[in-house]
Coordinates of C-alpha atoms in Angstrom, one line a residue:
X1 CA -10.9 12.5 -13.4
X2 CA -11.2 8.5 -12.8
X3 CA -8.9 9.0 -9.7
X4 CA -11.4 11.1 -8.4
X5 CA -14.4 9.2 -9.0
X6 CA -12.8 6.6 -7.3
X7 CA -11.9 7.9 -4.2
X8 CA -15.2 9.4 -3.4
X9 CA -17.1 6.1 -4.1
X10 CA -14.7 4.5 -1.5
X11 CA -15.3 7.5 0.8
X12 CA -19.2 7.1 0.5
X13 CA -19.1 3.0 1.1
X14 CA -17.1 3.6 4.1
X15 CA -18.5 6.5 5.8
X16 CA -22.2 5.1 5.7
X17 CA -20.8 2.6 8.7
X18 CA -21.7 5.5 11.2
X19 CA -21.7 4.8 15.1
X20 CA -24.6 2.7 15.9
X21 CA -25.8 0.0 18.4
X22 CA -28.0 -2.9 17.0
X23 CA -29.5 -5.7 19.1
X24 CA -29.0 -8.6 17.8
X25 CA -30.1 -11.4 20.4
X26 CA -28.3 -10.8 24.1
X27 CA -25.5 -9.2 22.0
X28 CA -24.7 -5.4 21.0
X29 CA -23.2 -5.2 18.1
X30 CA -21.3 -1.4 17.7
X31 CA -20.3 0.0 14.5
X32 CA -17.8 2.9 15.1
X33 CA -16.1 4.4 12.5
X34 CA -11.9 6.3 12.4
X35 CA -9.5 8.0 11.6
X36 CA -5.7 6.5 11.1
X37 CA -2.2 7.7 10.5
X38 CA 1.2 7.0 10.1
X39 CA 4.6 6.4 8.7
X40 CA 5.7 3.8 6.3
X41 CA 8.4 1.9 4.4
X42 CA 8.0 0.8 0.8
X43 CA 10.3 -1.5 -1.0
X44 CA 9.8 -3.7 -4.4
X45 CA 10.5 -6.8 -4.4
X46 CA 12.5 -8.1 -7.7
X47 CA 15.5 -9.5 -9.5
X48 CA 15.0 -6.9 -12.5
X49 CA 16.1 -3.9 -10.8
X50 CA 18.2 -2.8 -8.1
X51 CA 16.1 -1.2 -5.4
X52 CA 16.3 0.3 -2.7
X53 CA 13.3 1.0 -0.6
X54 CA 11.6 4.5 0.8
X55 CA 10.2 6.4 3.5
X56 CA 6.2 7.7 2.6
X57 CA 2.9 8.2 5.1
X58 CA -0.3 6.4 4.8
X59 CA -3.8 8.2 6.7
X60 CA -7.5 7.4 6.2
X61 CA -10.8 6.0 7.9
X62 CA -11.3 2.8 9.6
X63 CA -14.9 1.4 9.9
X64 CA -15.1 -1.2 12.3
X65 CA -17.9 -4.1 13.4
X66 CA -17.4 -4.7 17.0
X67 CA -18.8 -8.2 18.0
X68 CA -18.8 -9.1 21.8
X69 CA -18.7 -12.5 22.9
X70 CA -17.1 -13.5 19.3
X71 CA -13.0 -13.9 19.2
X72 CA -12.8 -11.5 16.5
X73 CA -14.1 -7.9 14.7
X74 CA -14.4 -7.4 11.5
X75 CA -13.0 -4.1 10.2
X76 CA -12.1 -2.0 6.9
X77 CA -11.5 1.5 5.2
X78 CA -9.8 3.6 2.9
X79 CA -6.1 4.7 3.0
X80 CA -4.3 7.0 1.1
X81 CA -0.8 6.7 0.9
X82 CA 2.1 8.6 -0.9
X83 CA 5.3 5.9 -0.7
X84 CA 9.2 6.8 -2.6
X85 CA 11.3 4.0 -4.1
X86 CA 14.6 4.2 -5.3
X87 CA 16.0 2.1 -8.0
X88 CA 19.7 2.4 -9.3
X89 CA 20.8 3.9 -12.6
X90 CA 23.4 5.6 -14.6
X91 CA 23.4 9.2 -16.1
X92 CA 24.7 7.6 -19.6
X93 CA 24.4 4.1 -20.8
X94 CA 28.2 3.7 -20.6
X95 CA 28.7 5.5 -17.3
X96 CA 30.4 3.2 -14.6
X97 CA 29.3 5.3 -12.0
X98 CA 25.5 4.7 -10.4
X99 CA 23.3 6.5 -8.2
X100 CA 19.5 6.0 -7.2
X101 CA 16.7 7.5 -9.2
X102 CA 14.1 8.6 -6.9
X103 CA 10.3 8.1 -7.7
X104 CA 7.0 8.7 -5.8
X105 CA 3.9 6.2 -6.2
X106 CA 0.3 7.5 -4.4
X107 CA -2.5 4.9 -3.6
X108 CA -5.5 4.2 -2.6
X109 CA -6.0 1.0 -0.6
X110 CA -9.0 -1.1 0.7
X111 CA -8.0 -3.5 3.1
X112 CA -11.1 -5.9 4.4
X113 CA -9.7 -7.0 7.7
X114 CA -10.2 -9.7 10.5
X115 CA -9.2 -8.6 14.1
X116 CA -8.4 -11.3 16.2
X117 CA -9.2 -10.6 19.9
X118 CA -6.2 -12.2 21.6
X119 CA -6.9 -10.0 24.8
X120 CA -10.3 -8.6 24.3
X121 CA -10.0 -5.3 22.7
X122 CA -6.5 -4.5 23.9
X123 CA -4.6 -6.3 21.7
X124 CA -5.8 -7.7 18.4
X125 CA -3.7 -9.7 15.2
X126 CA -5.1 -8.2 12.3
X127 CA -5.2 -10.1 9.4
X128 CA -7.1 -9.8 5.4
X129 CA -6.8 -9.1 1.7
X130 CA -6.2 -5.3 0.8
X131 CA -7.4 -3.7 -2.5
X132 CA -5.3 -0.7 -4.1
X133 CA -5.4 1.9 -6.8
X134 CA -2.4 3.2 -7.6
X135 CA -0.5 6.3 -10.0
X136 CA 2.0 5.1 -11.9
X137 CA 5.6 5.9 -10.6
X138 CA 6.3 9.4 -11.0
X139 CA 10.2 11.1 -11.3
X140 CA 10.6 13.1 -8.5
X141 CA 13.6 14.5 -9.8
X142 CA 13.6 15.4 -13.6
X143 CA 16.9 15.8 -14.0
X144 CA 17.2 12.1 -13.9
X145 CA 15.1 11.7 -16.7
X146 CA 16.9 10.1 -19.4
X147 CA 19.0 8.4 -16.9
X148 CA 19.4 4.7 -17.3
X149 CA 17.9 2.1 -15.7
X150 CA 21.2 -0.5 -14.1
X151 CA 21.1 -4.7 -15.2
X152 CA 19.7 -3.0 -19.1
X153 CA 21.9 -1.5 -21.5
X154 CA 19.2 1.1 -22.9
X155 CA 16.4 1.1 -20.3
X156 CA 15.5 4.2 -19.4
X157 CA 14.4 5.8 -16.1
X158 CA 10.9 6.6 -18.0
X159 CA 10.2 3.4 -19.4
X160 CA 9.4 1.9 -16.5
X161 CA 6.9 4.3 -15.1
X162 CA 3.8 3.2 -16.7
X163 CA 3.2 0.1 -13.8
X164 CA -0.2 -2.3 -13.1
X165 CA -2.6 0.4 -11.3
X166 CA -4.8 -2.5 -9.6
X167 CA -3.1 -4.5 -7.3
X168 CA -4.5 -6.9 -4.6
X169 CA -2.3 -6.7 -1.4
X170 CA -2.4 -9.0 2.0
X171 CA -1.8 -7.7 5.1
X172 CA -1.4 -8.9 8.7
X173 CA -0.8 -6.5 11.9
X174 CA -1.3 -6.1 15.0
X175 CA -3.3 -3.2 17.3
X176 CA -2.4 -2.4 20.7
X177 CA -4.4 -0.1 23.1
X178 CA -7.5 0.8 24.5
X179 CA -11.1 0.8 22.7
X180 CA -10.8 4.4 21.1
X181 CA -7.1 4.7 20.7
X182 CA -4.7 2.4 19.5
X183 CA -1.3 1.8 17.8
X184 CA -1.0 -0.3 15.0
X185 CA 1.8 -2.2 12.7
X186 CA 1.1 -3.5 9.4
X187 CA 3.5 -5.3 7.3
X188 CA 2.3 -5.4 3.4
X189 CA 2.5 -7.8 0.5
X190 CA 1.6 -7.6 -2.8
X191 CA 0.2 -10.6 -4.2
X192 CA 0.1 -9.8 -7.9
X193 CA 2.7 -8.6 -10.0
X194 CA 2.9 -5.1 -10.1
X195 CA 5.4 -4.9 -12.7
X196 CA 2.8 -7.0 -14.9
X197 CA 1.9 -4.0 -17.2
X198 CA 6.1 -3.7 -18.2
X199 CA 5.7 -6.4 -20.5
X200 CA 3.1 -5.2 -22.8
X201 CA 5.2 -2.0 -23.8
X202 CA 7.9 -3.6 -26.2
X203 CA 10.7 -2.3 -24.1
X204 CA 14.0 -2.4 -25.1
X205 CA 15.5 -5.3 -22.2
X206 CA 18.8 -5.9 -23.9
X207 CA 21.4 -7.4 -21.3
X208 CA 18.5 -7.9 -18.7
X209 CA 15.4 -10.1 -18.1
X210 CA 12.4 -9.2 -20.8
X211 CA 10.2 -10.6 -18.5
X212 CA 9.3 -8.5 -15.3
X213 CA 8.1 -9.2 -12.2
X214 CA 8.2 -7.2 -8.6
X215 CA 6.0 -7.6 -5.4
X216 CA 5.8 -4.4 -2.9
X217 CA 6.8 -4.8 0.1
X218 CA 5.0 -2.2 2.8
X219 CA 5.6 -1.6 6.9
X220 CA 2.9 0.4 8.4
X221 CA 3.3 1.7 12.0
X222 CA 0.8 4.5 13.1
X223 CA -2.0 5.1 15.0
X224 CA -5.9 4.9 15.0
X225 CA -8.6 6.9 16.7
X226 CA -12.0 5.4 17.2
X227 CA -15.3 7.7 17.5

């Protein structure tokens, strides 16, 4: 229920910016809203676990404030993403055979970006912070429940799902196209420790590091249509 309320609140804030025009001196400031979507590559940078990046998708709204005669525009929006990440584990504690455990992560992301006008509105460099509220890690294959996580003696697959759910990221990317259609590429890096909450759960960490640290890393390739 809390997740739904958060999404509705952000959607209302995002949709508040509609297509309109205003006068400021001799400059016309244009506000626009659009839709964006694409594919992702998701990873968590950590020394605690052996991780293989997974695939995902991202979609949402993108609002911009186009300021003529300035070297930048301002943008924000709401993005919904679903990503997979694979953590190496084993079927039993004593097993010598390992396999990747597939986890899924759902996130609501709010980027606040400056679009630097490298070549008018045709090519921009995008940079800024991103606020994220995400789900817990979810096991995709129920048959892997009870697996043991590699690098630890008795840490189990379901023990590490309760990760930190509010995170702050940084975004850098580029946009290429015409005013109403752009191709987008972004790199998103987590400034906060997404595994921080694991340290408060008194987990069985024998055989491995008792301090958990991980920073998410995400690549986005997609497109945006502005109205």
